[in-house]
Amino acid sequence: MEPRAVQEDRAFRYGIEHECALLHSDGGFADYTDTGFDELQAVIDALPEDPDDYPELRVGDQGIKRKRWYVEGYERFDTHGRLVRCDPKGIEIRTRIHGSVDAAVGALRADVARLDGALAPTRLRTTVIGFNPLRSEYRIEPPLNEWERQHRLGSPEERTAHLHMSTYGPDLNLSCATLGTAALVDIGRKLTHYSPWLVPLSFSSPFRDGAPWGGLSARTAVRTGLRPAVLVFLGERDEQVDADPSLTQEARIPAEVGRIEFKAFDACPDPVLYGELLSWLTGLVLDETLPGRRTTPDAALHQHVALAGLGDDDVHACTGALLDAAAAALAGRDDDLGRLESLRGRWARRECPAVTMLARYEDGEPVAGLRHP
């Protein structure tokens, strides 16, 4: 075990990016088929802009990401590269970079409440689910023009960007100033390897095409293998790892350098669960015992876990071993250990949001716009 003095030198910083799905006030699921960008942008316009959010948050080329809240969608361009429309899937909330897990979770909770307040006078409401319960596929119509093809084929993530139109999940971000480039890449490979046993505690997408699909995470079944489980952001002079999907990416703003971004969890209804998962990730970053490494996710294993979840005894045992490894590495970090114990309770109960969603659905309650026939 690492000496406590060394552990205390490892100060982590945290951020959360959370994708909110939307419901109409009558309870129906809202997406790009019946909700326009301008309608959502009007909600964003009513929310405050804080100049202190920058330079920690990226604005982006089109200026859509001007605030901590922004309309998430698929952008379309003309043949000269000018934005002509954005098909919305929902609203994303992202926190600033915080010095503790509790601060990041508290910031997200406050900004969800602000978004709910801005939506109150409209026909829309927020909900949390990991996958569009009505539509499995976003079709690119009309087909990409020549400029868009060149733009969208530049990286594995751009090439598969349309997949995110059906999925909702967090990017859980952590960084530590004492980690060098080689260590960051190694951690990215470790978290990619163990991702199949990390994700089941977050599963929240048991519906697909209007009904239960038989598993717990349609998001994991569809995206993993084509999209990264982890992205590590490196400096412009650092050597990038050649992989498809990507493992590393050049930081787009200085605040991203050294960031480890875990992307494979489903969206979680309670931000408290994000805090528990961030503490788990912290322990796995500190761990020096786990041997597994992969550059790209194991798609077949993720798909199996997406179906079975923690109901599979082998998956349950592997997830428990990762909790044990994290707990050993977190010795002396009492707040993290407390959150990890809460997560261990969920693991012992084989609990995830999808199980609760299915139970509510079977009881006849509406869940993300669906009701048992």
Coordinates of C-alpha atoms in Angstrom, one line a residue:
M1 CA 0.0 0.0 0.0
E2 CA 1.2 3.5 -0.8
P3 CA 2.5 5.5 2.2
R4 CA -0.1 7.9 3.5
A5 CA 2.1 10.9 3.0
V6 CA 2.4 10.2 -0.7
Q7 CA -1.4 9.7 -0.9
E8 CA -2.0 13.1 0.6
D9 CA 0.2 14.7 -2.0
R10 CA -2.2 13.4 -4.6
A11 CA -4.9 16.1 -4.7
F12 CA -7.6 15.4 -7.3
R13 CA -9.9 17.8 -9.1
Y14 CA -13.3 16.8 -10.4
G15 CA -15.9 17.8 -12.9
I16 CA -19.2 16.3 -14.1
E17 CA -21.0 16.6 -17.4
H18 CA -24.6 15.3 -17.2
E19 CA -27.0 14.9 -20.1
C20 CA -30.6 15.6 -19.3
A21 CA -33.3 14.0 -21.4
L22 CA -36.6 15.8 -21.6
L23 CA -40.3 15.1 -21.3
H24 CA -43.3 17.1 -22.5
S25 CA -45.5 18.4 -19.7
D26 CA -48.1 15.7 -20.7
G27 CA -45.5 13.0 -19.9
G28 CA -44.4 12.1 -23.4
F29 CA -40.7 11.7 -24.3
A30 CA -39.3 14.8 -26.1
D31 CA -36.6 14.5 -28.7
Y32 CA -35.5 15.9 -32.1
T33 CA -38.7 14.6 -33.7
D34 CA -41.0 17.0 -31.9
T35 CA -38.8 19.6 -30.2
G36 CA -36.7 22.2 -31.9
F37 CA -33.4 23.7 -31.1
D38 CA -34.8 27.2 -30.8
E39 CA -37.3 26.1 -28.2
L40 CA -34.5 24.7 -26.0
Q41 CA -32.1 27.6 -26.7
A42 CA -34.8 29.9 -25.4
V43 CA -34.6 28.0 -22.1
I44 CA -30.8 28.3 -22.1
D45 CA -31.1 32.0 -22.8
A46 CA -33.1 32.5 -19.6
L47 CA -30.3 30.9 -17.5
P48 CA -27.4 33.0 -16.1
E49 CA -24.0 33.3 -17.7
D50 CA -21.1 33.4 -15.3
P51 CA -17.8 34.7 -16.8
D52 CA -16.0 32.9 -14.0
D53 CA -16.9 29.6 -15.7
Y54 CA -14.2 30.3 -18.2
P55 CA -11.5 29.4 -19.1
E56 CA -12.4 26.1 -17.3
L57 CA -15.2 25.3 -19.7
R58 CA -14.9 25.0 -23.5
V59 CA -17.2 27.2 -25.6
G60 CA -16.8 25.3 -28.9
D61 CA -16.6 26.5 -32.5
Q62 CA -20.3 27.4 -32.9
G63 CA -20.7 29.3 -29.6
I64 CA -23.6 27.0 -28.5
K65 CA -21.7 26.1 -25.3
R66 CA -21.7 29.6 -23.9
K67 CA -23.0 28.6 -20.4
R68 CA -22.8 25.7 -18.0
W69 CA -26.1 24.5 -19.7
Y70 CA -26.3 24.1 -23.5
V71 CA -28.4 22.3 -26.1
E72 CA -26.9 18.9 -26.9
G73 CA -27.5 17.7 -30.4
Y74 CA -26.2 16.9 -33.9
E75 CA -25.1 19.9 -35.9
R76 CA -25.6 20.2 -39.7
F77 CA -23.6 22.5 -42.0
D78 CA -23.8 23.8 -45.5
T79 CA -21.1 23.1 -48.1
H80 CA -19.0 26.1 -46.8
G81 CA -19.0 24.9 -43.2
R82 CA -21.7 27.3 -42.0
L83 CA -24.0 26.0 -39.3
V84 CA -27.5 25.5 -40.7
R85 CA -29.3 23.6 -38.0
C86 CA -28.9 21.6 -34.8
D87 CA -31.1 18.6 -34.1
P88 CA -31.5 18.5 -30.3
K89 CA -31.5 15.5 -28.1
G90 CA -31.6 17.3 -24.7
I91 CA -29.7 19.7 -22.5
E92 CA -26.3 19.1 -21.1
I93 CA -25.1 20.5 -17.8
R94 CA -21.4 20.7 -16.9
T95 CA -19.7 21.8 -13.7
R96 CA -16.6 23.9 -13.3
I97 CA -13.5 22.0 -12.1
H98 CA -13.8 21.5 -8.3
G99 CA -11.3 20.5 -5.6
S100 CA -13.6 17.8 -4.1
V101 CA -16.2 15.3 -5.1
D102 CA -18.8 16.9 -2.8
A103 CA -18.3 20.3 -4.4
A104 CA -18.8 18.9 -7.9
V105 CA -21.9 17.0 -6.9
G106 CA -23.3 20.0 -5.1
A107 CA -22.7 22.2 -8.2
L108 CA -24.4 19.8 -10.5
R109 CA -27.4 19.5 -8.1
A110 CA -27.8 23.3 -8.0
D111 CA -27.6 23.6 -11.7
V112 CA -30.2 20.9 -12.3
A113 CA -32.5 22.8 -10.0
R114 CA -31.8 26.0 -12.0
L115 CA -32.6 24.2 -15.2
D116 CA -35.8 22.8 -13.7
G117 CA -36.8 26.4 -12.7
A118 CA -36.2 27.7 -16.2
L119 CA -38.2 24.9 -17.7
A120 CA -41.2 25.4 -15.3
P121 CA -43.0 27.9 -17.5
T122 CA -42.5 25.8 -20.7
R123 CA -44.0 22.6 -21.9
L124 CA -40.8 20.7 -21.1
R125 CA -39.4 18.9 -18.0
T126 CA -36.2 17.1 -17.3
T127 CA -35.9 13.3 -16.9
V128 CA -33.0 10.9 -16.5
I129 CA -32.6 7.8 -18.7
G130 CA -29.6 6.3 -20.4
F131 CA -31.2 5.7 -23.8
N132 CA -33.9 7.2 -25.9
P133 CA -36.8 4.8 -25.0
L134 CA -38.7 5.4 -28.3
R135 CA -36.0 5.6 -31.0
S136 CA -32.8 3.4 -31.2
E137 CA -31.4 5.1 -34.2
Y138 CA -30.8 8.7 -35.3
R139 CA -30.9 8.9 -39.1
I140 CA -28.7 11.5 -40.8
E141 CA -31.1 13.2 -43.2
P142 CA -30.3 14.5 -45.7
P143 CA -27.1 12.6 -46.2
L144 CA -23.9 14.5 -45.3
N145 CA -22.6 16.9 -47.9
E146 CA -18.9 16.9 -49.0
W147 CA -17.8 19.4 -46.3
E148 CA -19.6 17.5 -43.6
R149 CA -18.1 14.2 -44.7
Q150 CA -14.6 15.7 -44.4
H151 CA -15.5 17.1 -41.1
R152 CA -17.1 14.0 -39.7
L153 CA -14.5 11.5 -40.8
G154 CA -11.6 13.2 -39.2
S155 CA -11.6 11.1 -36.0
P156 CA -13.4 8.0 -34.7
E157 CA -15.5 10.2 -32.4
E158 CA -16.7 12.5 -35.2
R159 CA -17.4 9.5 -37.4
T160 CA -19.7 8.0 -34.8
A161 CA -21.1 11.2 -33.4
H162 CA -24.6 10.4 -34.6
L163 CA -24.7 7.5 -32.0
H164 CA -24.8 9.9 -29.1
M165 CA -28.2 11.2 -30.3
S166 CA -29.9 8.1 -28.8
T167 CA -27.7 7.9 -25.6
Y168 CA -27.6 9.9 -22.4
G169 CA -24.7 9.6 -19.9
P170 CA -22.2 11.5 -17.9
D171 CA -18.6 12.3 -18.5
L172 CA -17.0 11.9 -15.0
N173 CA -13.8 13.9 -15.0
L174 CA -10.8 13.7 -12.6
S175 CA -7.3 14.9 -12.8
C176 CA -4.2 14.9 -10.5
A177 CA -1.3 17.3 -11.1
T178 CA 1.3 14.7 -10.1
L179 CA 0.4 12.3 -12.9
G180 CA 2.7 12.4 -15.9
T181 CA 1.8 11.6 -19.5
A182 CA 2.8 7.9 -19.3
A183 CA 0.9 7.4 -16.1
L184 CA -2.2 9.1 -17.5
V185 CA -2.2 6.8 -20.6
D186 CA -1.7 3.7 -18.4
I187 CA -4.6 4.7 -16.2
G188 CA -6.8 5.2 -19.3
R189 CA -5.9 1.7 -20.5
K190 CA -6.6 0.3 -17.0
L191 CA -10.0 1.9 -16.7
T192 CA -10.8 0.8 -20.3
H193 CA -10.0 -2.8 -19.4
Y194 CA -12.1 -2.8 -16.2
S195 CA -15.0 -0.7 -17.7
P196 CA -17.3 -3.7 -18.2
W197 CA -17.4 -4.3 -14.4
L198 CA -17.6 -0.6 -13.5
V199 CA -20.6 0.3 -15.5
P200 CA -23.4 -2.0 -14.2
L201 CA -24.0 0.1 -11.0
S202 CA -25.1 3.0 -13.3
F203 CA -27.3 1.1 -15.7
S204 CA -30.5 3.2 -16.5
S205 CA -31.6 2.2 -20.0
P206 CA -33.9 -0.8 -19.9
F207 CA -36.1 0.4 -22.6
R208 CA -35.7 0.5 -26.4
D209 CA -38.2 1.2 -29.2
G210 CA -41.0 1.7 -26.9
A211 CA -40.7 -1.3 -24.5
P212 CA -38.3 -3.2 -22.3
W213 CA -35.6 -4.7 -24.5
G214 CA -34.6 -7.6 -22.1
G215 CA -31.5 -6.0 -20.7
L216 CA -30.5 -3.2 -18.4
S217 CA -28.4 -0.8 -20.6
A218 CA -29.3 -0.3 -24.2
R219 CA -26.7 2.5 -24.1
T220 CA -23.9 0.2 -23.3
A221 CA -25.1 -2.4 -25.8
V222 CA -25.2 0.1 -28.7
R223 CA -22.2 2.5 -28.0
T224 CA -19.4 0.6 -26.4
G225 CA -16.7 -0.5 -28.8
L226 CA -17.7 2.2 -31.3
R227 CA -17.3 5.0 -28.7
P228 CA -14.6 5.3 -26.0
A229 CA -15.0 4.1 -22.5
V230 CA -12.3 6.5 -21.4
L231 CA -10.6 9.5 -22.9
V232 CA -7.4 11.0 -21.6
F233 CA -6.6 14.6 -22.6
L234 CA -2.9 15.3 -23.3
G235 CA -0.9 18.4 -24.2
E236 CA -0.2 19.4 -27.8
R237 CA 3.4 18.1 -27.6
D238 CA 2.5 14.8 -26.1
E239 CA 2.3 11.7 -28.3
Q240 CA -1.2 10.5 -28.9
V241 CA -2.2 6.9 -28.9
D242 CA -3.4 5.6 -32.3
A243 CA -6.7 3.8 -31.5
D244 CA -10.2 3.4 -32.8
P245 CA -12.2 4.4 -30.7
S246 CA -9.7 6.9 -29.3
L247 CA -8.0 6.5 -26.0
T248 CA -6.3 9.9 -26.0
Q249 CA -7.1 13.3 -27.4
E250 CA -5.3 16.6 -27.6
A251 CA -6.7 19.0 -25.0
R252 CA -8.8 21.7 -26.7
I253 CA -8.2 24.2 -23.9
P254 CA -5.4 24.3 -21.2
A255 CA -7.8 23.3 -18.4
E256 CA -8.3 19.9 -20.1
V257 CA -4.6 18.9 -20.1
G258 CA -4.2 15.9 -17.8
R259 CA -7.9 15.1 -17.6
I260 CA -9.2 11.5 -17.3
E261 CA -12.7 11.3 -18.6
F262 CA -14.8 8.2 -17.9
K263 CA -17.5 8.1 -20.5
A264 CA -19.1 4.7 -20.2
F265 CA -21.6 5.1 -17.3
D266 CA -25.3 5.6 -18.0
A267 CA -27.0 8.8 -16.9
C268 CA -27.9 8.5 -13.1
P269 CA -31.1 9.9 -11.6
D270 CA -29.4 11.0 -8.4
P271 CA -26.1 13.0 -8.5
V272 CA -25.1 11.3 -5.3
L273 CA -24.4 8.2 -7.4
Y274 CA -22.0 10.3 -9.5
G275 CA -20.1 11.2 -6.4
E276 CA -19.8 7.5 -5.3
L277 CA -18.6 6.6 -8.8
L278 CA -16.0 9.4 -8.8
S279 CA -14.6 8.2 -5.5
W280 CA -14.4 4.6 -7.0
L281 CA -12.6 6.0 -10.0
T282 CA -10.2 7.9 -7.7
G283 CA -9.4 4.6 -5.8
L284 CA -8.7 2.8 -9.1
V285 CA -6.4 5.6 -10.3
L286 CA -4.5 5.3 -7.0
D287 CA -4.4 1.5 -7.1
E288 CA -1.2 -0.2 -8.1
T289 CA -2.3 -3.8 -8.0
L290 CA -4.7 -4.4 -10.8
P291 CA -2.9 -5.8 -13.9
G292 CA -5.5 -5.5 -16.7
R293 CA -4.9 -3.1 -19.6
R294 CA -6.8 -2.5 -22.9
T295 CA -6.4 0.3 -25.5
T296 CA -10.0 -0.1 -26.8
P297 CA -13.1 -1.4 -25.0
D298 CA -14.1 -5.1 -25.1
A299 CA -17.4 -4.6 -27.0
A300 CA -18.6 -8.3 -26.7
L301 CA -18.1 -8.3 -22.9
H302 CA -19.8 -4.9 -22.5
Q303 CA -22.8 -6.2 -24.5
H304 CA -23.0 -9.3 -22.2
V305 CA -22.9 -7.1 -19.1
A306 CA -25.5 -4.7 -20.6
L307 CA -27.9 -7.6 -20.8
A308 CA -27.1 -9.4 -17.5
G309 CA -25.8 -6.6 -15.2
L310 CA -25.0 -7.6 -11.6
G311 CA -27.4 -10.5 -11.9
D312 CA -24.6 -12.4 -13.5
D313 CA -22.6 -13.9 -10.5
D314 CA -19.2 -13.6 -12.3
V315 CA -19.9 -9.9 -13.2
H316 CA -21.0 -9.3 -9.6
A317 CA -17.8 -10.9 -8.2
C318 CA -15.5 -8.9 -10.6
T319 CA -17.3 -5.6 -9.6
G320 CA -16.8 -6.5 -6.0
A321 CA -13.1 -7.1 -6.5
L322 CA -12.8 -3.6 -8.0
L323 CA -14.5 -2.1 -5.0
D324 CA -12.1 -3.9 -2.8
A325 CA -9.1 -2.7 -4.8
A326 CA -10.3 0.9 -4.7
A327 CA -11.0 0.7 -0.9
A328 CA -7.4 -0.5 -0.3
A329 CA -6.0 2.3 -2.4
L330 CA -8.2 5.0 -0.6
A331 CA -6.8 4.3 2.8
G332 CA -6.8 7.6 4.8
R333 CA -9.3 9.3 2.4
D334 CA -12.3 9.0 4.7
D335 CA -14.8 10.9 2.6
D336 CA -14.0 8.8 -0.5
L337 CA -14.3 5.6 1.7
G338 CA -17.7 6.7 2.9
R339 CA -19.0 7.1 -0.6
L340 CA -17.4 3.8 -1.6
E341 CA -19.2 2.1 1.3
S342 CA -22.5 3.5 0.0
L343 CA -21.7 2.1 -3.5
R344 CA -20.8 -1.2 -1.9
G345 CA -24.3 -1.4 -0.5
R346 CA -25.8 -0.9 -3.9
W347 CA -23.5 -3.7 -5.2
A348 CA -24.5 -6.0 -2.4
R349 CA -28.2 -5.4 -3.3
R350 CA -27.3 -5.9 -7.0
E351 CA -29.0 -2.5 -7.5
C352 CA -29.0 -0.1 -10.4
P353 CA -31.4 2.5 -11.6
A354 CA -32.7 0.3 -14.4
V355 CA -34.0 -2.3 -11.9
T356 CA -36.1 0.4 -10.2
M357 CA -37.3 1.7 -13.6
L358 CA -38.5 -1.7 -14.7
A359 CA -40.3 -2.3 -11.4
R360 CA -42.1 1.0 -11.7
Y361 CA -43.0 0.2 -15.3
E362 CA -44.4 -3.2 -14.3
D363 CA -46.5 -1.4 -11.6
G364 CA -48.1 0.8 -14.2
E365 CA -46.2 4.0 -13.4
P366 CA -45.0 6.2 -16.3
V367 CA -41.2 5.9 -16.8
A368 CA -39.5 8.4 -19.2
G369 CA -42.7 8.7 -21.2
L370 CA -43.5 5.0 -21.3
R371 CA -46.3 3.2 -19.6
H372 CA -47.0 -0.5 -19.4
P373 CA -49.7 -1.3 -21.9

